[in-house]
GROMACS .gro file of N, CA and C in nm:
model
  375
    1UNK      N    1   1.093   1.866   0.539
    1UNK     CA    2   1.023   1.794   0.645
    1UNK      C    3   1.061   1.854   0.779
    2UNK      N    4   0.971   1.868   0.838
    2UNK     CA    5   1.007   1.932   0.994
    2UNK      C    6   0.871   1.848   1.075
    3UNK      N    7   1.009   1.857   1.177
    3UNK     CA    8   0.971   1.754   1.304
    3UNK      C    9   0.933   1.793   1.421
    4UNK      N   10   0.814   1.776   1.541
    4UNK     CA   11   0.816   1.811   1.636
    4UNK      C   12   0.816   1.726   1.738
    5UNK      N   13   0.907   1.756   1.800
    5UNK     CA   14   0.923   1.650   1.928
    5UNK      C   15   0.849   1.729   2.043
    6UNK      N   16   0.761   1.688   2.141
    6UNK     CA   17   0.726   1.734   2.272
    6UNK      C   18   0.681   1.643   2.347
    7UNK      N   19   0.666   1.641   2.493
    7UNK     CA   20   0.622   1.584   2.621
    7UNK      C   21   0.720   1.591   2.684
    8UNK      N   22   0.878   1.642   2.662
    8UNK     CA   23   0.940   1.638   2.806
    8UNK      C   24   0.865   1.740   2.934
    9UNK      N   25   0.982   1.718   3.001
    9UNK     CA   26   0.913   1.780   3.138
    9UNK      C   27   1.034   1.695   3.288
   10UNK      N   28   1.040   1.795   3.391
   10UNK     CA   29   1.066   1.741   3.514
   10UNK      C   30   1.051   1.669   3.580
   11UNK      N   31   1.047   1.563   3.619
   11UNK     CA   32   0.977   1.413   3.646
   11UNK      C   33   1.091   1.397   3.790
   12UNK      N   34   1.004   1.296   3.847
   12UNK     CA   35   1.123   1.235   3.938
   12UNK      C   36   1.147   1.076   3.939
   13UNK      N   37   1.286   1.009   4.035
   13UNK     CA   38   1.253   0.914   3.927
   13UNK      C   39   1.180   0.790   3.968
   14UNK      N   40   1.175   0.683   3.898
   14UNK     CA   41   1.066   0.596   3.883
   14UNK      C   42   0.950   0.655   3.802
   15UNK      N   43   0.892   0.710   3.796
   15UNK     CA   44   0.750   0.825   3.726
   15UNK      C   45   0.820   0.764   3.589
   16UNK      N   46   0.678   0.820   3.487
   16UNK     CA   47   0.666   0.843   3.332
   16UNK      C   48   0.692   0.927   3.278
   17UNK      N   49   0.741   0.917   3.192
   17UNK     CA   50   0.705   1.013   3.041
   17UNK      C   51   0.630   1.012   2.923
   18UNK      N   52   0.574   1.067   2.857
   18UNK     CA   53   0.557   1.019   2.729
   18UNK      C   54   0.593   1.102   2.612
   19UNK      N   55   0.680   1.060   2.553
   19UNK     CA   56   0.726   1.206   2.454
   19UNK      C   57   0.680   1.202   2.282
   20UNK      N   58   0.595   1.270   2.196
   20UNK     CA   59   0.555   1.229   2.067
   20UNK      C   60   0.629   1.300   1.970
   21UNK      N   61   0.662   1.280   1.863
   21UNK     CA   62   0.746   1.343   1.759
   21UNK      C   63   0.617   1.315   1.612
   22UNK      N   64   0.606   1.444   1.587
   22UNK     CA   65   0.465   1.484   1.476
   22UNK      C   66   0.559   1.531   1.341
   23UNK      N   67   0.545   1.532   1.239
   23UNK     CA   68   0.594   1.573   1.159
   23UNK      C   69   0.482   1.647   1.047
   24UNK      N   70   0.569   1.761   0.962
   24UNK     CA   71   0.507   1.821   0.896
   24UNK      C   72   0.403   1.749   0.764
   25UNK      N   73   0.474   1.660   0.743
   25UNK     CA   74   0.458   1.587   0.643
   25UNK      C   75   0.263   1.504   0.670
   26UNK      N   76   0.247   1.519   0.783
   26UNK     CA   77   0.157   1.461   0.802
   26UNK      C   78   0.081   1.337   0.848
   27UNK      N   79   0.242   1.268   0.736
   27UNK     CA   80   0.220   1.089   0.783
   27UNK      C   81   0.397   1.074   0.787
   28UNK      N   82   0.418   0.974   0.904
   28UNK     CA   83   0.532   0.904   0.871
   28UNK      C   84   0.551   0.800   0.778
   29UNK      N   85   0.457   0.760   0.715
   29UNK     CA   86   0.457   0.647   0.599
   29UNK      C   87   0.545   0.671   0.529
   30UNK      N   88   0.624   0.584   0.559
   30UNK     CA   89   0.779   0.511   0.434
   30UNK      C   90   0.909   0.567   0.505
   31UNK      N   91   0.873   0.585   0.631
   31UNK     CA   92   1.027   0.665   0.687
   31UNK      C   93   1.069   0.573   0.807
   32UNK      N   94   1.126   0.564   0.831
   32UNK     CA   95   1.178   0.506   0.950
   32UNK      C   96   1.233   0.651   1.087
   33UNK      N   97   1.204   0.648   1.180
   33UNK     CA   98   1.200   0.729   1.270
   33UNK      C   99   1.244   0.707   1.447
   34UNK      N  100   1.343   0.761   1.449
   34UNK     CA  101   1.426   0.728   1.572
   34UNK      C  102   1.436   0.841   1.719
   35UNK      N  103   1.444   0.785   1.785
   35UNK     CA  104   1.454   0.876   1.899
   35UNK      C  105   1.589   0.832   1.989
   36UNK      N  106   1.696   1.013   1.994
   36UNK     CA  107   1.823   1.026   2.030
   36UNK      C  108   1.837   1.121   2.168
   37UNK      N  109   1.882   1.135   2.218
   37UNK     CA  110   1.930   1.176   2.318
   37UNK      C  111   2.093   1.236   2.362
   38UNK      N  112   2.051   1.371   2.415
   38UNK     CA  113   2.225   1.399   2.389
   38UNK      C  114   2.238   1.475   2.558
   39UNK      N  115   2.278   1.405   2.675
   39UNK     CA  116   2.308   1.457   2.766
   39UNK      C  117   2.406   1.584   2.798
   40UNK      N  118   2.386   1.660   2.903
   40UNK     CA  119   2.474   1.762   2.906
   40UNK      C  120   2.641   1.681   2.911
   41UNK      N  121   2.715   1.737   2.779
   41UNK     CA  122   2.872   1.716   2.785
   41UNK      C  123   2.873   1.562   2.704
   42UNK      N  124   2.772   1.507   2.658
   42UNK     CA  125   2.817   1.409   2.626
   42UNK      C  126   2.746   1.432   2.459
   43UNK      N  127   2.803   1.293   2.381
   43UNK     CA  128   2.733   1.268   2.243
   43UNK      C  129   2.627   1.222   2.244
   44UNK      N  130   2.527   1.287   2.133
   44UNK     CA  131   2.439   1.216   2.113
   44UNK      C  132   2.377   1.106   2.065
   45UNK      N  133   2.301   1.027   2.143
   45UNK     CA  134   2.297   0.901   2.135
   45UNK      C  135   2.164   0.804   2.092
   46UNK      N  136   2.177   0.698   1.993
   46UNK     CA  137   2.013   0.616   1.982
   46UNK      C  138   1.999   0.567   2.108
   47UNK      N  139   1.869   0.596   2.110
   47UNK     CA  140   1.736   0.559   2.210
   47UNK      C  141   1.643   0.409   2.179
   48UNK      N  142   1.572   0.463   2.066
   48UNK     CA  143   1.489   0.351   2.014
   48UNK      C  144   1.451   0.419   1.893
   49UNK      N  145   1.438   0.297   1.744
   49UNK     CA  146   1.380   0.361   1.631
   49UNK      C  147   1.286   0.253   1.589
   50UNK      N  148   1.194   0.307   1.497
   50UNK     CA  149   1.106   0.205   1.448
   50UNK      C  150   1.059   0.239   1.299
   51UNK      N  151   1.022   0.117   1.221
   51UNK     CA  152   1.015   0.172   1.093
   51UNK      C  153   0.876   0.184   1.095
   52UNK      N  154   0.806   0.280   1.007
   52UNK     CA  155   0.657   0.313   1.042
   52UNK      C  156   0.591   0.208   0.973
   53UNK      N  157   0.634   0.176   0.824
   53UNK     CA  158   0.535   0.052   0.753
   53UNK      C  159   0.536  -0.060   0.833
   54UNK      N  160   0.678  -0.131   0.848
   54UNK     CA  161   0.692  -0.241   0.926
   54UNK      C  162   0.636  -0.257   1.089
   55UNK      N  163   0.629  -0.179   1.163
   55UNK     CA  164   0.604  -0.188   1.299
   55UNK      C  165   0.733  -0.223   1.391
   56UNK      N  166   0.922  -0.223   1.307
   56UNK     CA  167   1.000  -0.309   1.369
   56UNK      C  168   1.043  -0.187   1.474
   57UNK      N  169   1.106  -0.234   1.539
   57UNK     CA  170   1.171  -0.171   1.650
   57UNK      C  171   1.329  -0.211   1.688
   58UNK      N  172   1.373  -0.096   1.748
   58UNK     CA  173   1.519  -0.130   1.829
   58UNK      C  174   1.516  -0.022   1.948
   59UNK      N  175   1.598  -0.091   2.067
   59UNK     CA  176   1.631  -0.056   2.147
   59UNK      C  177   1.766  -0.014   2.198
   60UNK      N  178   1.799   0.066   2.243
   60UNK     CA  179   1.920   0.079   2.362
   60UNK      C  180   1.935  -0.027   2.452
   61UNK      N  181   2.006  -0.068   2.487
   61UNK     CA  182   2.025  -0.179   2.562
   61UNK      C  183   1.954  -0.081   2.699
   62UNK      N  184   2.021   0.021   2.738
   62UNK     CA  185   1.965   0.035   2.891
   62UNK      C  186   1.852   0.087   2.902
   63UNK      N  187   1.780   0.121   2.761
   63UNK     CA  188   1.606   0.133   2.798
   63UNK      C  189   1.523  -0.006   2.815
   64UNK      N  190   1.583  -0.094   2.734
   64UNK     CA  191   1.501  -0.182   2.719
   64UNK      C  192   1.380  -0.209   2.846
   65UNK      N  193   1.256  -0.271   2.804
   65UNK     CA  194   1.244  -0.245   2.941
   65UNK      C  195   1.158  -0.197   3.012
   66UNK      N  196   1.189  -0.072   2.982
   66UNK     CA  197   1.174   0.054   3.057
   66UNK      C  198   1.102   0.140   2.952
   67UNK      N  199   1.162   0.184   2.831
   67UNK     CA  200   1.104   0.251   2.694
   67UNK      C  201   1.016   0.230   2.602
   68UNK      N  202   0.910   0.271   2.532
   68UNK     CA  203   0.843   0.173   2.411
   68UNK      C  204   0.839   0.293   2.321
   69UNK      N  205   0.900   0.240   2.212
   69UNK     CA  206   0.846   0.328   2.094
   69UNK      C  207   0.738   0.283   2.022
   70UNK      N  208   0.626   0.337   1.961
   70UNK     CA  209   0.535   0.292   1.893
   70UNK      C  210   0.438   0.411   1.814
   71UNK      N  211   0.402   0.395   1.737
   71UNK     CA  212   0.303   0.450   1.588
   71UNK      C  213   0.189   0.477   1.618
   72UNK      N  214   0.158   0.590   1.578
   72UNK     CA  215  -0.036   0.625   1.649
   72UNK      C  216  -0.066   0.674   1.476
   73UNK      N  217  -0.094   0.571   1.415
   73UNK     CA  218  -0.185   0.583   1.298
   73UNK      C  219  -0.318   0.698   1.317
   74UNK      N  220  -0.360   0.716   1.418
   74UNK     CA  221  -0.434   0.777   1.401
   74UNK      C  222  -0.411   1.007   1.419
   75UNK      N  223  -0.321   0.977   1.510
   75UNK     CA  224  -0.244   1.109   1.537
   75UNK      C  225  -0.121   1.116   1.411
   76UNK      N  226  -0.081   1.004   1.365
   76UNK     CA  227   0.045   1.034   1.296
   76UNK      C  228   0.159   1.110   1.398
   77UNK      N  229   0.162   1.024   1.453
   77UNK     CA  230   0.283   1.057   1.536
   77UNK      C  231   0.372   0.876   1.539
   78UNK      N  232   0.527   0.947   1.630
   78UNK     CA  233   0.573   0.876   1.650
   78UNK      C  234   0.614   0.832   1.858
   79UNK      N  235   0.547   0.781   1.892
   79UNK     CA  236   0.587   0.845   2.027
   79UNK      C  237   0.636   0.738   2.114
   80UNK      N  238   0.723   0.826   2.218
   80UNK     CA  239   0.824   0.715   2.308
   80UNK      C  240   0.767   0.675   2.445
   81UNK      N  241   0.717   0.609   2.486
   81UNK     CA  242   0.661   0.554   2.615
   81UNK      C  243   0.788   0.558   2.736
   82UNK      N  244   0.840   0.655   2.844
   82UNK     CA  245   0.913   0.614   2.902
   82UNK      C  246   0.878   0.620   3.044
   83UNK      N  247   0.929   0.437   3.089
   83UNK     CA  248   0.845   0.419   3.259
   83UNK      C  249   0.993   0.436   3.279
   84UNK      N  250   0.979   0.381   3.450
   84UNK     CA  251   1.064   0.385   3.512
   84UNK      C  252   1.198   0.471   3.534
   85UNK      N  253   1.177   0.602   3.494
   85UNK     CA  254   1.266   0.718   3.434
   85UNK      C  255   1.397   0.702   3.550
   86UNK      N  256   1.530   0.656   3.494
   86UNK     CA  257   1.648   0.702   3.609
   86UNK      C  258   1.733   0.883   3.604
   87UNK      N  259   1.747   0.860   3.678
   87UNK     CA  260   1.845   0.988   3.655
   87UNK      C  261   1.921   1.054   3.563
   88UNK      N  262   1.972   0.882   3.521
   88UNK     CA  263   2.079   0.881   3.352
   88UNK      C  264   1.998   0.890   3.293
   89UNK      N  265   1.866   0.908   3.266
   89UNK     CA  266   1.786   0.922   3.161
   89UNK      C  267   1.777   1.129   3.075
   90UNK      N  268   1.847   1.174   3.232
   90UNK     CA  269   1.819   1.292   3.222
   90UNK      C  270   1.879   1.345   3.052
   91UNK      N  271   1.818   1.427   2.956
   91UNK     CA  272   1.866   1.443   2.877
   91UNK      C  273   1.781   1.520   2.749
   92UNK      N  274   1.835   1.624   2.667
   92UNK     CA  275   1.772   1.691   2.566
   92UNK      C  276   1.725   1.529   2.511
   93UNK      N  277   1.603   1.537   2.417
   93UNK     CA  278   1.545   1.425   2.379
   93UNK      C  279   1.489   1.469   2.228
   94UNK      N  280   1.557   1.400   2.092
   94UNK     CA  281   1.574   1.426   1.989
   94UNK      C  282   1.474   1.348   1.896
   95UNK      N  283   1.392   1.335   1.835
   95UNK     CA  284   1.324   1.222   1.711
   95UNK      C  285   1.422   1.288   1.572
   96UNK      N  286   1.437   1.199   1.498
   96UNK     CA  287   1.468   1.217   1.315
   96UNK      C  288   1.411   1.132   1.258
   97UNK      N  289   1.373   1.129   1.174
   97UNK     CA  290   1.326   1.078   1.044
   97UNK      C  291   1.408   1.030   0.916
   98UNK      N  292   1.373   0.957   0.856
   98UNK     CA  293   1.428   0.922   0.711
   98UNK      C  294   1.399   0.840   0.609
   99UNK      N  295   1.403   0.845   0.501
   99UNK     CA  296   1.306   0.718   0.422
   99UNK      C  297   1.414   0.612   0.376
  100UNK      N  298   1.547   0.659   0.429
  100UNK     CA  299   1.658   0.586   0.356
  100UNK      C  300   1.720   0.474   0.509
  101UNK      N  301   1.673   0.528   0.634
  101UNK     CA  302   1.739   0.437   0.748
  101UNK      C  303   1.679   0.312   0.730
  102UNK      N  304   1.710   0.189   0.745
  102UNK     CA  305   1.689   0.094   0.785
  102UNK      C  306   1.684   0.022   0.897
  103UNK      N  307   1.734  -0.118   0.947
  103UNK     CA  308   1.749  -0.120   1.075
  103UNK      C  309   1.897  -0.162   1.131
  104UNK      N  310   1.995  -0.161   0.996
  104UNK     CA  311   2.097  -0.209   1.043
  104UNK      C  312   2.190  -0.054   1.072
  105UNK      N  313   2.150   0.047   1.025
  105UNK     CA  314   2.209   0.210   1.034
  105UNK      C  315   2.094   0.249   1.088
  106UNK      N  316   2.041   0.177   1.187
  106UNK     CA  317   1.925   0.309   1.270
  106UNK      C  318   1.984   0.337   1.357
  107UNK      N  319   2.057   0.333   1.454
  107UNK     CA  320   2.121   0.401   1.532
  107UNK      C  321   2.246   0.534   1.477
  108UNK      N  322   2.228   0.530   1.374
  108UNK     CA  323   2.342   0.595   1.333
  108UNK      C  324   2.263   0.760   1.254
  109UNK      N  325   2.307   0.854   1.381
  109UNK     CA  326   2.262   0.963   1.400
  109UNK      C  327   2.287   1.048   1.234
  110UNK      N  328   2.419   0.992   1.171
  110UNK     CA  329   2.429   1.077   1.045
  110UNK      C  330   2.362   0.997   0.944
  111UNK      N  331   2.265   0.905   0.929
  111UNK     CA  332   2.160   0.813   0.870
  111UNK      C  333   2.037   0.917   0.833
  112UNK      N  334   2.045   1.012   0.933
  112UNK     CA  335   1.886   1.097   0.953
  112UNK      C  336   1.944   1.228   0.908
  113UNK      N  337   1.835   1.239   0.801
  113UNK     CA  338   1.822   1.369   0.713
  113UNK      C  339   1.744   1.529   0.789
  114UNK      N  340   1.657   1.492   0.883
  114UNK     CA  341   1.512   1.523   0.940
  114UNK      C  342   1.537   1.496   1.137
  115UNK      N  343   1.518   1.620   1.159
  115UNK     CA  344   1.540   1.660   1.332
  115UNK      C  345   1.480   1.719   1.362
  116UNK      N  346   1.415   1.715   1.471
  116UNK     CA  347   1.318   1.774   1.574
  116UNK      C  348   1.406   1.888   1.593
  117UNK      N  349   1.324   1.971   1.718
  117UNK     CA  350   1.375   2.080   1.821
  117UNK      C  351   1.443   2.042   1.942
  118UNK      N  352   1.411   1.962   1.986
  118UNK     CA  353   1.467   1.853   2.099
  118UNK      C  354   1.361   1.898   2.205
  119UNK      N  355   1.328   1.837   2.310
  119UNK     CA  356   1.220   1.834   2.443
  119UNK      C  357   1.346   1.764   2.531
  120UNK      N  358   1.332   1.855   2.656
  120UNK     CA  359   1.427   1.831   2.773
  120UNK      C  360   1.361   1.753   2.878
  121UNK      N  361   1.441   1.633   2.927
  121UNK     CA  362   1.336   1.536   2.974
  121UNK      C  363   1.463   1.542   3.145
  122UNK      N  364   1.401   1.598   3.252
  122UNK     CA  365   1.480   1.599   3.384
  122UNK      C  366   1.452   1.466   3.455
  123UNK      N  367   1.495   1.391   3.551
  123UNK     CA  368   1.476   1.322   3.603
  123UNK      C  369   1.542   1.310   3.752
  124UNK      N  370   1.486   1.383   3.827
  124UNK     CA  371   1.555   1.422   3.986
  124UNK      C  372   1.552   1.291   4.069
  125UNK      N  373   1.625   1.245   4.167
  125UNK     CA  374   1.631   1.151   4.242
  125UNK      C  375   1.544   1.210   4.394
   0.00000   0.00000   0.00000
């Protein structure tokens, strides 16, 4: 399975993003699929994941808000809605996949079998 993450880009802040993660596979049906983030010098970190059958979701506490993850049945994608972009937002921006995450190990980066390329998302003040 291979993943593509794209829509970062240079932004300033307050402005949008929108970033989609496509996979080879065609459909995300039966996987659960998360979006991570790994700033310069730091670990990488959950964002927001959602399971594709269910429609459930989780958040980061400091996107909430601010972020939406959600399912385009029709693109087969998975993609991240991000308003209000801060500075701390700045960061390589990761999707994975898996048919085995749930929602109590969705944040948990070694849960995901399946990784994007990462899309670099800037956010200048």
């Amino acid at each position: 399975v291979q993943l593509q993450a794209s829509g970062g880009g240079l932004v300033q802040a307050g402005t949008s993003l929108r970033l989609s993660c496509a996979t080879s596979e065609h459909t995300f049906r039966g996987y659960t699929v998360g979006w991570f983030r790994q700033g310069l010098g730091k670990e990488r970190e959950f964002v927001a994941g959602i399971r594709w059958n269910s429609g459930s979701t989780s958040y980061e506490d400091s996107v909430k808000g601010r972020f939406t993850i959600s399912r385009d049945n029709a693109r087969n994608t998975v993609d991240l809605q991000m308003n209000n972009l801060i500075v701390e937002d700045t960061a390589v921006y990761y999707c994975a996949a898996d048919r085995g995450v749930i929602l109590s190990n969705m944040r948990n980066t070694r849960a995901y079998d399946y990784w994007g390329q990462g899309t670099q998302v800037t956010v200048s003040s």
